[in-house]
Coordinates of C-alpha atoms in Angstrom, one line a residue:
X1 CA 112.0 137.3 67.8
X2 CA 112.9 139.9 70.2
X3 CA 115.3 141.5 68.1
X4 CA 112.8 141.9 65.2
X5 CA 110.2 143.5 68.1
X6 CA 112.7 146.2 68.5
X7 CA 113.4 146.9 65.2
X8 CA 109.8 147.6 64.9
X9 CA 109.4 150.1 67.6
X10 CA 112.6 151.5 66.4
X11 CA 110.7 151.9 62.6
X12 CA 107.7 153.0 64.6
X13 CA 108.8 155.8 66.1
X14 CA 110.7 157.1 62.9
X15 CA 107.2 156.9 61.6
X16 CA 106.1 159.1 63.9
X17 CA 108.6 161.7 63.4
X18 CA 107.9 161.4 59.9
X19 CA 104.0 161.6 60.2
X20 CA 104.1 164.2 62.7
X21 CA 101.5 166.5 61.1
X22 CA 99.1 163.8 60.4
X23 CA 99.1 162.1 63.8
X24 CA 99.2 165.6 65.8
X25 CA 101.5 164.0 68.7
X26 CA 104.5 165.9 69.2
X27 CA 107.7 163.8 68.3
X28 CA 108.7 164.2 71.5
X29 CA 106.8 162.1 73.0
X30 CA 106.5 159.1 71.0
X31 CA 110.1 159.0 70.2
X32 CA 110.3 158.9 74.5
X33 CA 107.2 156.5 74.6
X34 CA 109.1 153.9 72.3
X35 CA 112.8 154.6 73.5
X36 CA 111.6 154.1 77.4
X37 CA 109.0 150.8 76.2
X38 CA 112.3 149.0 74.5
X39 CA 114.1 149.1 77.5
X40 CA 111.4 147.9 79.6
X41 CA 111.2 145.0 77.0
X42 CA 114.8 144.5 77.4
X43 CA 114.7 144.1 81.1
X44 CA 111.5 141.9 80.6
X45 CA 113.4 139.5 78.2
X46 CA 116.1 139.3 80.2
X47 CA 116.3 135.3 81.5
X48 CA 119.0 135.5 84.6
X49 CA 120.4 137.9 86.6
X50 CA 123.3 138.4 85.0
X51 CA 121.2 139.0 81.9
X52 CA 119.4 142.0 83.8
X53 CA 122.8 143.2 85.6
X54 CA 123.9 143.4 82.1
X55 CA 121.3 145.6 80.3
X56 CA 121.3 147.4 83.8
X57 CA 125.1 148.1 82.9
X58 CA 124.3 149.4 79.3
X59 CA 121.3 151.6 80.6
X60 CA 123.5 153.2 82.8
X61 CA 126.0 153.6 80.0
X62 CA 123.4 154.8 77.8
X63 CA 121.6 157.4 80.5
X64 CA 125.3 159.0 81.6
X65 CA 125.8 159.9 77.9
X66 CA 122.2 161.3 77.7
X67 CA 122.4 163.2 80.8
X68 CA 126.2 164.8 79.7
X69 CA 124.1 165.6 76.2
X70 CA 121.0 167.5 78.3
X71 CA 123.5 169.2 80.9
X72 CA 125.6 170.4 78.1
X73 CA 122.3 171.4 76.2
X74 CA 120.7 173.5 79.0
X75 CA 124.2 175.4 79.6
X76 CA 123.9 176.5 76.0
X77 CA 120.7 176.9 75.7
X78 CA 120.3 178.7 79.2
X79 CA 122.9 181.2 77.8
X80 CA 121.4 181.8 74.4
X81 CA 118.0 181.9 76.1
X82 CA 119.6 185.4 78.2
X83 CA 121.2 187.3 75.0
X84 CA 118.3 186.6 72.6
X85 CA 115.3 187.7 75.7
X86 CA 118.5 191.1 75.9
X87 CA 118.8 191.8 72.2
X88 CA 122.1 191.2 72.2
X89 CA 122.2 188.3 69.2
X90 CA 119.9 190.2 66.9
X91 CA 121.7 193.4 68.0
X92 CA 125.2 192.0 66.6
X93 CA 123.4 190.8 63.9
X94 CA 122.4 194.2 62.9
X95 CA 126.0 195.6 62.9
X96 CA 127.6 193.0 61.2
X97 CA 125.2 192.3 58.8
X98 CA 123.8 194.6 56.3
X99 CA 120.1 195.6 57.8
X100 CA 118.8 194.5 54.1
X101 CA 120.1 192.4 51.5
X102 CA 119.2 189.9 48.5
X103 CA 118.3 186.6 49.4
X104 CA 120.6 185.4 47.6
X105 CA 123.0 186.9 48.9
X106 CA 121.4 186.2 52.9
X107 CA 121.9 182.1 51.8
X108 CA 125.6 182.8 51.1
X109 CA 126.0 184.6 54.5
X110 CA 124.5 182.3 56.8
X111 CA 126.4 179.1 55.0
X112 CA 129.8 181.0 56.1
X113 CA 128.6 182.4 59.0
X114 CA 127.4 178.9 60.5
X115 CA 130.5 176.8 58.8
X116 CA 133.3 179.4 60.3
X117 CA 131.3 179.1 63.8
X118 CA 130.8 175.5 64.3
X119 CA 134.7 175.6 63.3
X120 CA 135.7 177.5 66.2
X121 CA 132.2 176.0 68.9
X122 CA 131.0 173.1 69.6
X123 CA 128.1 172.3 66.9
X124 CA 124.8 173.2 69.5
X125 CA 126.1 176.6 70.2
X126 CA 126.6 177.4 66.5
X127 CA 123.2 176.2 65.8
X128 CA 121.5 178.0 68.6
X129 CA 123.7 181.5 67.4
X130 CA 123.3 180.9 63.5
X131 CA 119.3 180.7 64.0
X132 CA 119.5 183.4 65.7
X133 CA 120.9 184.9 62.9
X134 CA 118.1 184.0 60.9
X135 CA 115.5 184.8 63.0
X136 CA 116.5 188.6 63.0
X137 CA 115.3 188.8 59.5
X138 CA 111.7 189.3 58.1
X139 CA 111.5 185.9 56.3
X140 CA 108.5 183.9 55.0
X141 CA 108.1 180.5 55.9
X142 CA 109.5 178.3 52.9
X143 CA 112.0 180.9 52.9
X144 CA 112.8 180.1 56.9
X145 CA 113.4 176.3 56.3
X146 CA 115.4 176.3 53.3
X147 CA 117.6 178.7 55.5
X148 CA 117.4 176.0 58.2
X149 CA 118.5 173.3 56.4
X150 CA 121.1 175.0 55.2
X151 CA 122.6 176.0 59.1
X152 CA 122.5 171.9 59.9
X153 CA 124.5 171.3 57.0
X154 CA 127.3 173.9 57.6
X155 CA 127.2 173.6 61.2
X156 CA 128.1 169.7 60.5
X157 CA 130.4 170.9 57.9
X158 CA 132.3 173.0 60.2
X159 CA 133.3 170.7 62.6
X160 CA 134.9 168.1 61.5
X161 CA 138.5 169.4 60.5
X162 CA 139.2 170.1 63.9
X163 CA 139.1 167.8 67.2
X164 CA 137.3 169.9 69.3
X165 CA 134.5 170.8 66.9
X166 CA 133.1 167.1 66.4
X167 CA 133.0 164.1 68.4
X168 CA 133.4 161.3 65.7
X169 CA 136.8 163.1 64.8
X170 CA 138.0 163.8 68.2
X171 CA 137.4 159.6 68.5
X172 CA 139.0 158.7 65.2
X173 CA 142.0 161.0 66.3
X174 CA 142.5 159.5 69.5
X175 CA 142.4 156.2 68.3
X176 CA 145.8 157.4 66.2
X177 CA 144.3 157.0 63.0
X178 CA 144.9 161.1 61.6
X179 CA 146.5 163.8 63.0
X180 CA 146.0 167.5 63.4
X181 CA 147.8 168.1 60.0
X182 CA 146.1 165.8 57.9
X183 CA 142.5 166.6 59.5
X184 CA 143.1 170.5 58.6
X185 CA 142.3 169.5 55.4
X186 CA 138.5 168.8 56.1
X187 CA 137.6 172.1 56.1
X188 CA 138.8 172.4 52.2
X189 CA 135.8 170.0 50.9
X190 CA 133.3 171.1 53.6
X191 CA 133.5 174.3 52.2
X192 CA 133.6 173.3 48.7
X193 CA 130.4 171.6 49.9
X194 CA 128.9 173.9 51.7
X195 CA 128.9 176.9 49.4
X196 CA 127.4 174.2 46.8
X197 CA 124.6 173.4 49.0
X198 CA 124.1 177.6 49.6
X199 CA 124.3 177.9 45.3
X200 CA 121.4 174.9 45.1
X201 CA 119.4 176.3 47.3
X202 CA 119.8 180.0 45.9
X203 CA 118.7 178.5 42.7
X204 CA 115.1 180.7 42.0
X205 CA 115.5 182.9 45.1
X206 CA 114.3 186.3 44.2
X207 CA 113.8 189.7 46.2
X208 CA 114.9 191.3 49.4
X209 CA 115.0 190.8 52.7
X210 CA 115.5 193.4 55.8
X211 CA 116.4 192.2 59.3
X212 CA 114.0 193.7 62.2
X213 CA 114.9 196.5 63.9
X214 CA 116.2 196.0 67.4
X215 CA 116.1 199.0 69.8
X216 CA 118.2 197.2 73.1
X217 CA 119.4 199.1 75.9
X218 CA 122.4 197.0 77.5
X219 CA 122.9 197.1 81.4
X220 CA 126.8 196.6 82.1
X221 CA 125.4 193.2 83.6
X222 CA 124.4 192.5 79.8
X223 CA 127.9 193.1 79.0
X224 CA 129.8 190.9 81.2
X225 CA 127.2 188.4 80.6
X226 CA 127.8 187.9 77.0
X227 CA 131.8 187.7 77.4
X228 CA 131.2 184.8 80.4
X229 CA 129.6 183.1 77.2
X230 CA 131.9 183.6 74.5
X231 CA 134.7 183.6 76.7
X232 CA 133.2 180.1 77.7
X233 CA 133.2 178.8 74.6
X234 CA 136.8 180.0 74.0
X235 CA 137.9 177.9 77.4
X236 CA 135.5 175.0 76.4
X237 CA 138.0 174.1 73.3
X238 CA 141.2 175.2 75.2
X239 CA 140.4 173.1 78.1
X240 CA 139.4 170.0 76.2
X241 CA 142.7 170.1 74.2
X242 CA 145.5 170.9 76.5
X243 CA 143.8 168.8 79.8
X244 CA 140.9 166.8 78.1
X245 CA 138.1 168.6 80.3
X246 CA 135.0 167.7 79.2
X247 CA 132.9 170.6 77.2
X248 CA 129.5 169.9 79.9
X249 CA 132.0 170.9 82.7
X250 CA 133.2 173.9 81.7
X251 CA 129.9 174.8 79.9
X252 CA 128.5 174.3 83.7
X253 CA 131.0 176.3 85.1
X254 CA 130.0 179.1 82.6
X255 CA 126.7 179.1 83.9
X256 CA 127.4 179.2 87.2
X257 CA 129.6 182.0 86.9
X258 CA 126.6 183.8 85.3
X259 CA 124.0 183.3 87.8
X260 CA 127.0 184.8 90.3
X261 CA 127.5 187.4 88.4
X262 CA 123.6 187.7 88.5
X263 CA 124.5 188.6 92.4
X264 CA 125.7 192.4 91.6
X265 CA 122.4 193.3 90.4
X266 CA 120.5 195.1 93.4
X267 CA 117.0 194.0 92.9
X268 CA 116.1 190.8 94.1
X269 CA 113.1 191.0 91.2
X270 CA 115.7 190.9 88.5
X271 CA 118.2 188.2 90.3
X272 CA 115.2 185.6 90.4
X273 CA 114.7 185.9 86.6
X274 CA 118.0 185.8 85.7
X275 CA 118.1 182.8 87.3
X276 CA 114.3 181.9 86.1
X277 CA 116.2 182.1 82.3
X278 CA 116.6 178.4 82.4
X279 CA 112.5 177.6 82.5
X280 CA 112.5 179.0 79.2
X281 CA 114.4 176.7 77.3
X282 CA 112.7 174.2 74.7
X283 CA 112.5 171.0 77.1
X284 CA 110.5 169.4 73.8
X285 CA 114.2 169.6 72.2
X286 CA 115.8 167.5 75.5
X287 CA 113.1 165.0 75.5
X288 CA 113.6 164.6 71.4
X289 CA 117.1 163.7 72.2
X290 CA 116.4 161.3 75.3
X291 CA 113.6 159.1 73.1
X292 CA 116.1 159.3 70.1
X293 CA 119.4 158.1 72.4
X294 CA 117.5 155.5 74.0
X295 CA 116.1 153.9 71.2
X296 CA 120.1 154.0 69.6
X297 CA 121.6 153.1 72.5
X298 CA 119.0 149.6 72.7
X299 CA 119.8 149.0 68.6
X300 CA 123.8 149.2 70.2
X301 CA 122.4 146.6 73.1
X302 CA 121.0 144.1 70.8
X303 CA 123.8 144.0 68.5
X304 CA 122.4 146.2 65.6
X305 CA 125.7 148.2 65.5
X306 CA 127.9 145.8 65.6
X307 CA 126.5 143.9 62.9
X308 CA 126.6 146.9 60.4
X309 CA 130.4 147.5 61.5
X310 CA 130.7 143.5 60.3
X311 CA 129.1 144.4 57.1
X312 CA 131.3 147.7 56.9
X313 CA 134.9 145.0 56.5
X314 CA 133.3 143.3 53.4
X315 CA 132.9 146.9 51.2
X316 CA 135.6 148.7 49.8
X317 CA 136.7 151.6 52.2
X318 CA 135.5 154.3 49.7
X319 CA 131.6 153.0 49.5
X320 CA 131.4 151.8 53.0
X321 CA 132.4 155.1 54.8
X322 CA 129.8 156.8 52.2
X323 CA 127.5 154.3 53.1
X324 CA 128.3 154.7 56.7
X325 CA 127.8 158.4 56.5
X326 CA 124.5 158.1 55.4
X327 CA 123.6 155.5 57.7
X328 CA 124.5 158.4 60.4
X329 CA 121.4 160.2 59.4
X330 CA 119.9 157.2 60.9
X331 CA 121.8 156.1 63.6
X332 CA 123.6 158.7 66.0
X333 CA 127.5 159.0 64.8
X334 CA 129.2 158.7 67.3
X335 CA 128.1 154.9 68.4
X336 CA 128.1 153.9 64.9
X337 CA 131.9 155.6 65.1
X338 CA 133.0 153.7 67.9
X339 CA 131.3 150.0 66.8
X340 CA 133.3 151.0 62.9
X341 CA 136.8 151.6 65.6
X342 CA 135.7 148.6 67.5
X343 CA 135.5 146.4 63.5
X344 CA 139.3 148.0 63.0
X345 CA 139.3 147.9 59.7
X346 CA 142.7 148.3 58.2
X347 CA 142.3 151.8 56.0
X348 CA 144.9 154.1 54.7
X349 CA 144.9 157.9 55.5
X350 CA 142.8 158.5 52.4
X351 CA 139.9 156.4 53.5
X352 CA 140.4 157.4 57.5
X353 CA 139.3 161.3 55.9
X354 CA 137.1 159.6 53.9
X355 CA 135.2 158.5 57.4
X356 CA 136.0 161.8 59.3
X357 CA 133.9 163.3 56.8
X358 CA 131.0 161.0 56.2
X359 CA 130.3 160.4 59.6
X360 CA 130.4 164.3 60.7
X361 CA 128.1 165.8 57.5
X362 CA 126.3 162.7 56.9
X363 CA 123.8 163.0 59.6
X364 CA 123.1 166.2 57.7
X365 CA 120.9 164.4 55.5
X366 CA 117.8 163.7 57.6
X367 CA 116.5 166.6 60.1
X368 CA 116.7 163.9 63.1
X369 CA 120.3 163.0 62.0
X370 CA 122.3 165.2 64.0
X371 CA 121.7 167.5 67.1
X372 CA 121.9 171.0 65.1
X373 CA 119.2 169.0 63.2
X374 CA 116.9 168.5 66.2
X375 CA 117.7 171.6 67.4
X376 CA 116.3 173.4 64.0
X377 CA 113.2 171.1 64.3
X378 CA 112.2 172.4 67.8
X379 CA 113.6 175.9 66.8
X380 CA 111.9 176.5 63.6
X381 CA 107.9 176.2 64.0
X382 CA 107.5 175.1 60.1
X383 CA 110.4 172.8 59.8
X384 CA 109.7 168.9 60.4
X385 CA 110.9 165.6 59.3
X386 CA 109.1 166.0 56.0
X387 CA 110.0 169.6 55.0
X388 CA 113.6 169.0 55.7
X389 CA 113.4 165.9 53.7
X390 CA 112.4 168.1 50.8
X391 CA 115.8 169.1 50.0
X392 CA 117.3 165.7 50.3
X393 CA 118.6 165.8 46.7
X394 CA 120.7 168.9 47.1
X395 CA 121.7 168.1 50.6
X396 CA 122.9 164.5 48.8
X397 CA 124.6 166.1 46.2
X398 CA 126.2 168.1 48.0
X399 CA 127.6 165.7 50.3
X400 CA 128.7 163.8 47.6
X401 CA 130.8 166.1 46.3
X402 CA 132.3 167.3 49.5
X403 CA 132.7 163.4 50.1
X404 CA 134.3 162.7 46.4
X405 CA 136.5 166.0 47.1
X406 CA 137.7 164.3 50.0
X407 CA 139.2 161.5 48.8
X408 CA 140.7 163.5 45.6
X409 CA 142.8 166.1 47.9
X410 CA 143.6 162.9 50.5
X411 CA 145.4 161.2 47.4
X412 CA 147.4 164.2 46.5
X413 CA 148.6 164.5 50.2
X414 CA 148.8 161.0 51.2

């Protein structure tokens, strides 16, 4: 009985993501509302002490993974905050991209632009920068989420040929199952996919589009803020390889270099707002993430996981990890990831890429299956649950093919 009560609040507050619009309460706050009330039936239902002690264990569990997720978050988004409020994004935007093109032509762009980044970042950063991107140019709404969507599903493309772009195949490499060699090959189908998502979406896309005119003076303090960021990133991936630092750590350490490098500016006016830069990120975004990892990390407690990794034995390796994939979109990857280790299912090297990929562009699907999706959702004003799920089919498709691709170039390697 209790289990089925926690399904329903679990379906309840994917309802109200879904009817957003109609119900006029911010996602927000009812995913929050339910993820904190299933705990607190958790605890309620819990008949001994070592019952409680337990789901007191799992909380814990659950809130050190949230708060490593909303540390690593503000970093970012602190840094982002500073170059967009300075020009600086839209100003690079301007000299690297043409200041008008085809739409078109814009779609094909941002799909390489995002894909190459999230290949070389972590997948919030190269969410953050690539809607920057889109945001310097003059775009209509429809026009805005189609270009949205299309970010999510290259930023999740991008990572998952290397280890330090996506969790799920940094976990599936430690565990032995693929090395650095045979992952490489990812980025062959996500592109493949990606660039078939971009010509989808392209289809009907008519007229021009100019990017808005940025006139930014940069302060030297401007300067050597932007290289603490990308130089940041650069040591967040060289860290986590060669000592296994964790990315919130040295993301931290990046911001605290900024606000000391805030320190050579002489007016005490201008050192309080750099340091003020934090109050303006989207703390709708951080609570999105807390209701939607609490309410996970509860279907993990009562077992939901573990059942679906059961399930996951009795399918053939190439339908199950699709499956799985798209179960991602539902269920955060990386603890459906670890309960699929935790099965160990006895795959070859075709079907271990077969996972890699499902699991890191299937959450790509829905709008709240991934971060970069959440992100886009608090981001973009127009983009919700519904408008994203608009493009389902051509997300689908192309997932499929980048998923069928796969498994074709993993038998001719294997």
């Amino acid at each position: 009985m209790l289990e089925y009560c926690l399904i329903a609040l679990a379906i309840l507050a994917l309802l109200s993501i879904v009817f957003e619009d109609l119900i006029h309460i911010n996602k927000a706050k009812t995913t929050l509302f339910f993820g904190c009330l299933s705990w607190l039936i958790l605890f309620i239902a819990a008949d001994s002490k070592e019952a409680s002690a337990q789901v007191q264990e799992q909380l814990n569990e659950n809130l050190l993974e949230i708060a490593t997720l909303w540390l690593f978050l503000m970093s970012t988004m602190t840094f982002v905050a500073y170059l967009n409020a300075k020009g600086l994004i839209q100003n690079l935007v301007q000299k690297v991209v043409p200041q008008e093109l085809g739409l078109r032509t814009l779609m094909f762009v941002v799909a390489i632009f995002a894909l190459l980044l999230s290949a070389i970042c972590d997948n919030v950063t190269a969410t953050l920068v690539s809607l920057g991107l889109l945001q310097a140019f003059k775009l209509e709404a429809k026009q805005q989420i189609k270009l949205a969507t299309l970010v999510v599903f290259s930023v999740n493309s991008g990572g998952v040929a290397l280890i330090t772009g996506d969790v799920t195949t940094l976990m599936i490499f430690l565990d032995g199952h693929l090395s650095m060699q045979q992952l490489i090959v990812l980025l062959i189908p996500a592109s493949i996919s990606v660039l078939l998502l971009a010509t989808l979406l392209s289809i009907g896309a008519q007229g021009r589009v100019s990017a808005s005119l940025v006139s930014a003076h940069f302060h030297r303090i401007d300067i050597i803020i932007a290289t603490i960021f990308f130089s940041t990133i650069g040591a967040t991936m060289l860290l986590n390889l060669l000592y296994g630092v964790p990315p919130v750590l040295t993301f931290l350490s990046g911001l605290s270099l900024m606000f000391l490098v805030g320190r050579s500016i002489k007016t005490d006016a201008e050192q309080t707002r750099i340091l003020e830069y934090i109050r303006e990120i989207e703390y709708d975004t951080l609570l999105f993430f807390l209701g939607i990892l609490l309410l996970v990390g509860m279907l993990q407690e009562i077992g939901i996981l573990g059942k679906l990794a059961e399930q996951y034995r009795n399918v053939d390796p190439r339908y199950a990890n699709y499956l799985a994939g798209a179960g991602s979109a539902l269920l955060d990857n990386v603890p459906l990831t670890a309960a699929l280790l935790k099965a160990a299912p006895d795959l070859n090297t075709q079907n271990w890429l077969g996972l890699t990929y499902a699991v890191g562009v299937g959450g790509s699907l829905l709008a709240i299956g991934s971060a970069a999706g959440i992100i886009a959702m608090s981001k973009i004003e127009r983009l919700g649950f519904m408008s994203y799920l608009r493009y389902f089919p051509a997300l689908a498709c192309a997932y499929t093919a980048g998923y069928v691709m796969t498994l074709l170039l993993a038998e001719v390697i294997a």
